[in-house]
Amino acid sequence: MQYLSQDLILLALNPQTGKTRFSWYAALEYGLVGSLLLDLVLRGKLEIDNDNRVSGANAGNTGDEFLDRHLNEILASSRPRTARFWVTRWRRRYRWFQPIVLQNLVDLGVLQRQEQRILGLFPTQRYFLTDESIQREIVQQVCAAVLEGTGLDSRMAALISLMHASHLTDAVFRPEERPEARSRIRAIAEGELVGKAVSKAIFTIQAATILGTVNVR
């Protein structure tokens, strides 16, 4: 997938019901918004200093219209703002970011949308995979990275941290794997496996997404 948000929502999607799994205090929404910042960090366009303030790291746009819109907003700010500021600001703007990401995956042919009515009255949308192997592959990659350290690069570490912040660990790992998985996830977020700069960005944005959910309680 091109965006971290696409992988994250596929981890959250229940292929049987066509709905995303329960999100504790909108944790998934904050995780999806936080993924925008992490995508820009991973592309080398943003960096986060020791005070958790976000600033430009590299001149020029990404070439992706959606990411560039958010990058330019950060660069045009009158002063450096924290990761938490941007996560909170974009969360308020995209009150429900899930439909945007889900529709993007429909446009790509990864999902198909079905319109249904609850009690025959209230319209609702469900999203089903056109090929379930796409989701299985992402789950397998995450499990291998966490439990075995296989394929653990900067992007995978970012996805794992977002999965944790979005309270999706139980949806990805089997019950007997969860204690070890949680321990390893903490080590991935706090360690230097992906480089100090990216590791700090992951930890900071993960914290910002979790704090966002606490504030809406």
PDB file of C-alpha atoms in Angstrom:
ATOM      1  CA  MET A   1       0.000   0.000   0.000  1.00  0.00           C
ATOM      2  CA  GLN A   2       1.118   3.571  -0.680  1.00  0.00           C
ATOM      3  CA  TYR A   3       0.034   5.095   2.649  1.00  0.00           C
ATOM      4  CA  LEU A   4       0.392   3.842   6.203  1.00  0.00           C
ATOM      5  CA  SER A   5      -3.290   4.657   6.708  1.00  0.00           C
ATOM      6  CA  GLN A   6      -4.215   2.083   4.044  1.00  0.00           C
ATOM      7  CA  ASP A   7      -2.317  -0.694   5.810  1.00  0.00           C
ATOM      8  CA  LEU A   8      -3.652   0.386   9.189  1.00  0.00           C
ATOM      9  CA  ILE A   9      -7.287   0.286   8.147  1.00  0.00           C
ATOM     10  CA  LEU A  10      -6.808  -3.120   6.526  1.00  0.00           C
ATOM     11  CA  LEU A  11      -5.501  -4.370   9.877  1.00  0.00           C
ATOM     12  CA  ALA A  12      -8.656  -2.964  11.471  1.00  0.00           C
ATOM     13  CA  LEU A  13     -11.121  -4.319   8.917  1.00  0.00           C
ATOM     14  CA  ASN A  14     -13.152  -7.397   9.822  1.00  0.00           C
ATOM     15  CA  PRO A  15     -13.432  -9.307   6.523  1.00  0.00           C
ATOM     16  CA  GLN A  16     -16.574 -11.128   7.667  1.00  0.00           C
ATOM     17  CA  THR A  17     -18.624  -8.091   8.700  1.00  0.00           C
ATOM     18  CA  GLY A  18     -17.141  -5.512   6.335  1.00  0.00           C
ATOM     19  CA  LYS A  19     -16.738  -3.092   9.252  1.00  0.00           C
ATOM     20  CA  THR A  20     -13.677  -1.871  11.114  1.00  0.00           C
ATOM     21  CA  ARG A  21     -13.206  -3.380  14.537  1.00  0.00           C
ATOM     22  CA  PHE A  22     -14.204  -1.504  17.676  1.00  0.00           C
ATOM     23  CA  SER A  23     -11.961   1.516  18.235  1.00  0.00           C
ATOM     24  CA  TRP A  24     -11.491   2.459  21.889  1.00  0.00           C
ATOM     25  CA  TYR A  25     -12.290   6.180  22.246  1.00  0.00           C
ATOM     26  CA  ALA A  26     -11.736   6.792  18.539  1.00  0.00           C
ATOM     27  CA  ALA A  27      -8.189   5.424  18.774  1.00  0.00           C
ATOM     28  CA  LEU A  28      -8.244   4.275  15.149  1.00  0.00           C
ATOM     29  CA  GLU A  29      -9.218   7.763  13.982  1.00  0.00           C
ATOM     30  CA  TYR A  30      -6.228   9.268  15.770  1.00  0.00           C
ATOM     31  CA  GLY A  31      -3.976   6.510  14.452  1.00  0.00           C
ATOM     32  CA  LEU A  32      -5.069   7.220  10.888  1.00  0.00           C
ATOM     33  CA  VAL A  33      -4.420  10.947  11.278  1.00  0.00           C
ATOM     34  CA  GLY A  34      -1.063  10.275  12.944  1.00  0.00           C
ATOM     35  CA  SER A  35      -0.113   8.180   9.932  1.00  0.00           C
ATOM     36  CA  LEU A  36      -0.072  11.334   7.793  1.00  0.00           C
ATOM     37  CA  LEU A  37       2.739  12.772   9.894  1.00  0.00           C
ATOM     38  CA  LEU A  38       4.659   9.507   9.912  1.00  0.00           C
ATOM     39  CA  ASP A  39       4.375   9.156   6.129  1.00  0.00           C
ATOM     40  CA  LEU A  40       5.962  12.599   5.767  1.00  0.00           C
ATOM     41  CA  VAL A  41       8.728  11.765   8.270  1.00  0.00           C
ATOM     42  CA  LEU A  42       9.493   8.511   6.467  1.00  0.00           C
ATOM     43  CA  ARG A  43       9.744  10.379   3.171  1.00  0.00           C
ATOM     44  CA  GLY A  44      12.324  12.683   4.734  1.00  0.00           C
ATOM     45  CA  LYS A  45      10.146  15.790   4.521  1.00  0.00           C
ATOM     46  CA  LEU A  46       9.643  16.386   8.246  1.00  0.00           C
ATOM     47  CA  GLU A  47      11.665  15.965  11.408  1.00  0.00           C
ATOM     48  CA  ILE A  48      10.817  16.220  15.093  1.00  0.00           C
ATOM     49  CA  ASP A  49      13.116  17.990  17.552  1.00  0.00           C
ATOM     50  CA  ASN A  50      13.763  17.278  21.234  1.00  0.00           C
ATOM     51  CA  ASP A  51      10.742  19.381  22.213  1.00  0.00           C
ATOM     52  CA  ASN A  52       8.481  17.283  19.948  1.00  0.00           C
ATOM     53  CA  ARG A  53       8.070  20.172  17.491  1.00  0.00           C
ATOM     54  CA  VAL A  54       7.603  19.334  13.830  1.00  0.00           C
ATOM     55  CA  SER A  55       9.561  21.180  11.155  1.00  0.00           C
ATOM     56  CA  GLY A  56      10.613  20.802   7.545  1.00  0.00           C
ATOM     57  CA  ALA A  57      13.652  18.636   6.895  1.00  0.00           C
ATOM     58  CA  ASN A  58      13.976  18.652   3.126  1.00  0.00           C
ATOM     59  CA  ALA A  59      13.049  21.173   0.454  1.00  0.00           C
ATOM     60  CA  GLY A  60      10.508  20.216  -2.161  1.00  0.00           C
ATOM     61  CA  ASN A  61       7.226  18.375  -2.177  1.00  0.00           C
ATOM     62  CA  THR A  62       6.618  14.631  -2.197  1.00  0.00           C
ATOM     63  CA  GLY A  63       4.817  14.626  -5.536  1.00  0.00           C
ATOM     64  CA  ASP A  64       1.724  13.251  -3.803  1.00  0.00           C
ATOM     65  CA  GLU A  65      -1.069  15.834  -3.756  1.00  0.00           C
ATOM     66  CA  PHE A  66      -2.684  14.625  -0.522  1.00  0.00           C
ATOM     67  CA  LEU A  67       0.559  14.479   1.459  1.00  0.00           C
ATOM     68  CA  ASP A  68       1.835  17.742  -0.018  1.00  0.00           C
ATOM     69  CA  ARG A  69      -1.298  19.556   1.130  1.00  0.00           C
ATOM     70  CA  HIS A  70      -0.527  18.610   4.736  1.00  0.00           C
ATOM     71  CA  LEU A  71       3.207  19.167   4.371  1.00  0.00           C
ATOM     72  CA  ASN A  72       2.672  22.694   3.054  1.00  0.00           C
ATOM     73  CA  GLU A  73       0.294  23.445   5.915  1.00  0.00           C
ATOM     74  CA  ILE A  74       3.024  22.545   8.409  1.00  0.00           C
ATOM     75  CA  LEU A  75       5.662  24.546   6.529  1.00  0.00           C
ATOM     76  CA  ALA A  76       3.372  27.583   6.344  1.00  0.00           C
ATOM     77  CA  SER A  77       2.771  27.630  10.091  1.00  0.00           C
ATOM     78  CA  SER A  78       3.861  30.859  11.801  1.00  0.00           C
ATOM     79  CA  ARG A  79       5.940  28.832  14.273  1.00  0.00           C
ATOM     80  CA  PRO A  80       6.892  25.196  14.814  1.00  0.00           C
ATOM     81  CA  ARG A  81       4.072  23.161  16.345  1.00  0.00           C
ATOM     82  CA  THR A  82       4.175  19.867  18.184  1.00  0.00           C
ATOM     83  CA  ALA A  83       3.156  16.523  16.728  1.00  0.00           C
ATOM     84  CA  ARG A  84       0.261  16.497  19.169  1.00  0.00           C
ATOM     85  CA  PHE A  85      -0.949  19.839  17.780  1.00  0.00           C
ATOM     86  CA  TRP A  86      -1.081  18.534  14.218  1.00  0.00           C
ATOM     87  CA  VAL A  87      -2.684  15.207  15.155  1.00  0.00           C
ATOM     88  CA  THR A  88      -5.381  17.034  17.125  1.00  0.00           C
ATOM     89  CA  ARG A  89      -5.912  19.654  14.427  1.00  0.00           C
ATOM     90  CA  TRP A  90      -6.296  17.129  11.607  1.00  0.00           C
ATOM     91  CA  ARG A  91      -8.463  14.872  13.730  1.00  0.00           C
ATOM     92  CA  ARG A  92     -10.895  17.776  14.161  1.00  0.00           C
ATOM     93  CA  ARG A  93     -10.778  18.529  10.448  1.00  0.00           C
ATOM     94  CA  TYR A  94     -11.352  14.926   9.401  1.00  0.00           C
ATOM     95  CA  ARG A  95     -13.896  14.132  12.079  1.00  0.00           C
ATOM     96  CA  TRP A  96     -14.207  10.700  10.517  1.00  0.00           C
ATOM     97  CA  PHE A  97     -11.124   9.845   8.502  1.00  0.00           C
ATOM     98  CA  GLN A  98     -12.048   6.200   8.013  1.00  0.00           C
ATOM     99  CA  PRO A  99     -14.479   6.776   5.102  1.00  0.00           C
ATOM    100  CA  ILE A 100     -11.783   8.710   3.219  1.00  0.00           C
ATOM    101  CA  VAL A 101      -9.280   5.865   3.497  1.00  0.00           C
ATOM    102  CA  LEU A 102     -11.885   3.184   2.791  1.00  0.00           C
ATOM    103  CA  GLN A 103     -13.086   5.004  -0.343  1.00  0.00           C
ATOM    104  CA  ASN A 104      -9.479   5.324  -1.487  1.00  0.00           C
ATOM    105  CA  LEU A 105      -9.136   1.539  -1.265  1.00  0.00           C
ATOM    106  CA  VAL A 106     -12.415   1.136  -3.165  1.00  0.00           C
ATOM    107  CA  ASP A 107     -11.036   3.368  -5.930  1.00  0.00           C
ATOM    108  CA  LEU A 108      -7.909   1.198  -6.033  1.00  0.00           C
ATOM    109  CA  GLY A 109      -9.993  -1.957  -6.348  1.00  0.00           C
ATOM    110  CA  VAL A 110      -8.814  -3.382  -3.021  1.00  0.00           C
ATOM    111  CA  LEU A 111     -12.275  -3.092  -1.449  1.00  0.00           C
ATOM    112  CA  GLN A 112     -15.817  -3.123  -2.709  1.00  0.00           C
ATOM    113  CA  ARG A 113     -18.523  -1.156  -0.938  1.00  0.00           C
ATOM    114  CA  GLN A 114     -21.974  -2.519  -0.203  1.00  0.00           C
ATOM    115  CA  GLU A 115     -24.867  -0.291   0.822  1.00  0.00           C
ATOM    116  CA  GLN A 116     -27.133  -1.774   3.475  1.00  0.00           C
ATOM    117  CA  ARG A 117     -29.910  -0.592   5.758  1.00  0.00           C
ATOM    118  CA  ILE A 118     -30.193  -1.274   9.465  1.00  0.00           C
ATOM    119  CA  LEU A 119     -33.769  -2.322  10.334  1.00  0.00           C
ATOM    120  CA  GLY A 120     -34.593  -1.401   6.774  1.00  0.00           C
ATOM    121  CA  LEU A 121     -34.320   2.298   7.627  1.00  0.00           C
ATOM    122  CA  PHE A 122     -30.822   3.550   8.398  1.00  0.00           C
ATOM    123  CA  PRO A 123     -28.268   3.420   5.585  1.00  0.00           C
ATOM    124  CA  THR A 124     -24.835   2.009   6.310  1.00  0.00           C
ATOM    125  CA  GLN A 125     -21.814   0.971   4.262  1.00  0.00           C
ATOM    126  CA  ARG A 126     -19.797  -2.190   4.527  1.00  0.00           C
ATOM    127  CA  TYR A 127     -16.483  -2.814   2.828  1.00  0.00           C
ATOM    128  CA  PHE A 128     -15.343  -6.219   1.655  1.00  0.00           C
ATOM    129  CA  LEU A 129     -11.972  -7.273   0.311  1.00  0.00           C
ATOM    130  CA  THR A 130     -11.812  -8.135  -3.360  1.00  0.00           C
ATOM    131  CA  ASP A 131      -8.836 -10.361  -2.529  1.00  0.00           C
ATOM    132  CA  GLU A 132      -8.435 -11.455   1.102  1.00  0.00           C
ATOM    133  CA  SER A 133      -4.809 -12.414   0.518  1.00  0.00           C
ATOM    134  CA  ILE A 134      -3.926  -8.684   0.547  1.00  0.00           C
ATOM    135  CA  GLN A 135      -5.010  -8.384   4.177  1.00  0.00           C
ATOM    136  CA  ARG A 136      -3.475 -11.727   5.151  1.00  0.00           C
ATOM    137  CA  GLU A 137      -0.122 -10.645   3.733  1.00  0.00           C
ATOM    138  CA  ILE A 138      -0.096  -7.419   5.785  1.00  0.00           C
ATOM    139  CA  VAL A 139      -1.024  -9.327   8.956  1.00  0.00           C
ATOM    140  CA  GLN A 140       1.680 -11.920   8.291  1.00  0.00           C
ATOM    141  CA  GLN A 141       4.287  -9.208   7.700  1.00  0.00           C
ATOM    142  CA  VAL A 142       3.382  -7.447  10.948  1.00  0.00           C
ATOM    143  CA  CYS A 143       3.464 -10.695  12.936  1.00  0.00           C
ATOM    144  CA  ALA A 144       6.823 -11.689  11.448  1.00  0.00           C
ATOM    145  CA  ALA A 145       8.318  -8.263  12.180  1.00  0.00           C
ATOM    146  CA  VAL A 146       7.111  -8.255  15.799  1.00  0.00           C
ATOM    147  CA  LEU A 147       7.686 -11.874  16.796  1.00  0.00           C
ATOM    148  CA  GLU A 148      10.720 -12.704  14.645  1.00  0.00           C
ATOM    149  CA  GLY A 149      12.245  -9.348  13.697  1.00  0.00           C
ATOM    150  CA  THR A 150      11.822 -10.211  10.014  1.00  0.00           C
ATOM    151  CA  GLY A 151      11.322  -7.303   7.616  1.00  0.00           C
ATOM    152  CA  LEU A 152      11.512  -4.741  10.404  1.00  0.00           C
ATOM    153  CA  ASP A 153      12.364  -1.519   8.598  1.00  0.00           C
ATOM    154  CA  SER A 154      11.368   2.084   9.360  1.00  0.00           C
ATOM    155  CA  ARG A 155       8.002   1.854   7.650  1.00  0.00           C
ATOM    156  CA  MET A 156       7.069  -1.414   9.349  1.00  0.00           C
ATOM    157  CA  ALA A 157       8.083  -0.015  12.739  1.00  0.00           C
ATOM    158  CA  ALA A 158       5.830   2.984  12.077  1.00  0.00           C
ATOM    159  CA  LEU A 159       2.898   0.746  11.127  1.00  0.00           C
ATOM    160  CA  ILE A 160       3.402  -1.392  14.243  1.00  0.00           C
ATOM    161  CA  SER A 161       3.431   1.690  16.481  1.00  0.00           C
ATOM    162  CA  LEU A 162       0.214   2.961  14.874  1.00  0.00           C
ATOM    163  CA  MET A 163      -1.386  -0.466  15.281  1.00  0.00           C
ATOM    164  CA  HIS A 164      -0.517  -0.354  18.984  1.00  0.00           C
ATOM    165  CA  ALA A 165      -1.768   3.222  19.438  1.00  0.00           C
ATOM    166  CA  SER A 166      -5.004   2.261  17.666  1.00  0.00           C
ATOM    167  CA  HIS A 167      -5.572  -0.693  20.036  1.00  0.00           C
ATOM    168  CA  LEU A 168      -5.476  -3.257  17.250  1.00  0.00           C
ATOM    169  CA  THR A 169      -2.890  -5.625  18.747  1.00  0.00           C
ATOM    170  CA  ASP A 170      -5.550  -8.116  19.845  1.00  0.00           C
ATOM    171  CA  ALA A 171      -7.067  -8.082  16.363  1.00  0.00           C
ATOM    172  CA  VAL A 172      -3.750  -9.044  14.746  1.00  0.00           C
ATOM    173  CA  PHE A 173      -2.205 -11.510  17.204  1.00  0.00           C
ATOM    174  CA  ARG A 174      -3.570 -14.754  18.602  1.00  0.00           C
ATOM    175  CA  PRO A 175      -4.241 -14.833  22.385  1.00  0.00           C
ATOM    176  CA  GLU A 176      -1.144 -16.899  23.122  1.00  0.00           C
ATOM    177  CA  GLU A 177       1.038 -14.451  21.136  1.00  0.00           C
ATOM    178  CA  ARG A 178      -0.207 -11.235  22.732  1.00  0.00           C
ATOM    179  CA  PRO A 179       2.016 -11.005  25.852  1.00  0.00           C
ATOM    180  CA  GLU A 180       5.199 -11.447  23.815  1.00  0.00           C
ATOM    181  CA  ALA A 181       3.875  -9.193  21.045  1.00  0.00           C
ATOM    182  CA  ARG A 182       3.150  -6.309  23.435  1.00  0.00           C
ATOM    183  CA  SER A 183       6.619  -6.548  24.937  1.00  0.00           C
ATOM    184  CA  ARG A 184       8.290  -6.538  21.545  1.00  0.00           C
ATOM    185  CA  ILE A 185       6.112  -3.692  20.264  1.00  0.00           C
ATOM    186  CA  ARG A 186       7.307  -1.498  23.149  1.00  0.00           C
ATOM    187  CA  ALA A 187      10.909  -2.362  22.331  1.00  0.00           C
ATOM    188  CA  ILE A 188      10.382  -1.506  18.653  1.00  0.00           C
ATOM    189  CA  ALA A 189       8.867   1.900  19.440  1.00  0.00           C
ATOM    190  CA  GLU A 190      11.483   2.808  22.030  1.00  0.00           C
ATOM    191  CA  GLY A 191      14.560   1.264  20.424  1.00  0.00           C
ATOM    192  CA  GLU A 192      16.979   2.350  17.747  1.00  0.00           C
ATOM    193  CA  LEU A 193      16.331  -0.441  15.265  1.00  0.00           C
ATOM    194  CA  VAL A 194      15.156   2.052  12.660  1.00  0.00           C
ATOM    195  CA  GLY A 195      17.498   4.944  13.495  1.00  0.00           C
ATOM    196  CA  LYS A 196      17.268   7.526  16.242  1.00  0.00           C
ATOM    197  CA  ALA A 197      15.427  10.186  14.231  1.00  0.00           C
ATOM    198  CA  VAL A 198      12.710   7.903  12.911  1.00  0.00           C
ATOM    199  CA  SER A 199      12.434   6.084  16.237  1.00  0.00           C
ATOM    200  CA  LYS A 200      11.836   9.400  18.014  1.00  0.00           C
ATOM    201  CA  ALA A 201       9.229  10.426  15.451  1.00  0.00           C
ATOM    202  CA  ILE A 202       7.435   7.093  15.834  1.00  0.00           C
ATOM    203  CA  PHE A 203       7.415   7.339  19.621  1.00  0.00           C
ATOM    204  CA  THR A 204       6.306  11.003  19.613  1.00  0.00           C
ATOM    205  CA  ILE A 205       3.461  10.555  17.131  1.00  0.00           C
ATOM    206  CA  GLN A 206       2.355   7.355  18.842  1.00  0.00           C
ATOM    207  CA  ALA A 207       2.164   9.284  22.113  1.00  0.00           C
ATOM    208  CA  ALA A 208       0.247  12.107  20.417  1.00  0.00           C
ATOM    209  CA  THR A 209      -2.374   9.705  19.076  1.00  0.00           C
ATOM    210  CA  ILE A 210      -2.820   8.039  22.468  1.00  0.00           C
ATOM    211  CA  LEU A 211      -3.090  11.410  24.245  1.00  0.00           C
ATOM    212  CA  GLY A 212      -5.717  12.469  21.728  1.00  0.00           C
ATOM    213  CA  THR A 213      -7.924   9.517  22.684  1.00  0.00           C
ATOM    214  CA  VAL A 214      -7.481  10.275  26.384  1.00  0.00           C
ATOM    215  CA  ASN A 215      -8.650  13.850  25.878  1.00  0.00           C
ATOM    216  CA  VAL A 216     -11.958  12.801  24.285  1.00  0.00           C
ATOM    217  CA  ARG A 217     -12.943  10.578  27.207  1.00  0.00           C
TER     218      ARG A 217
END
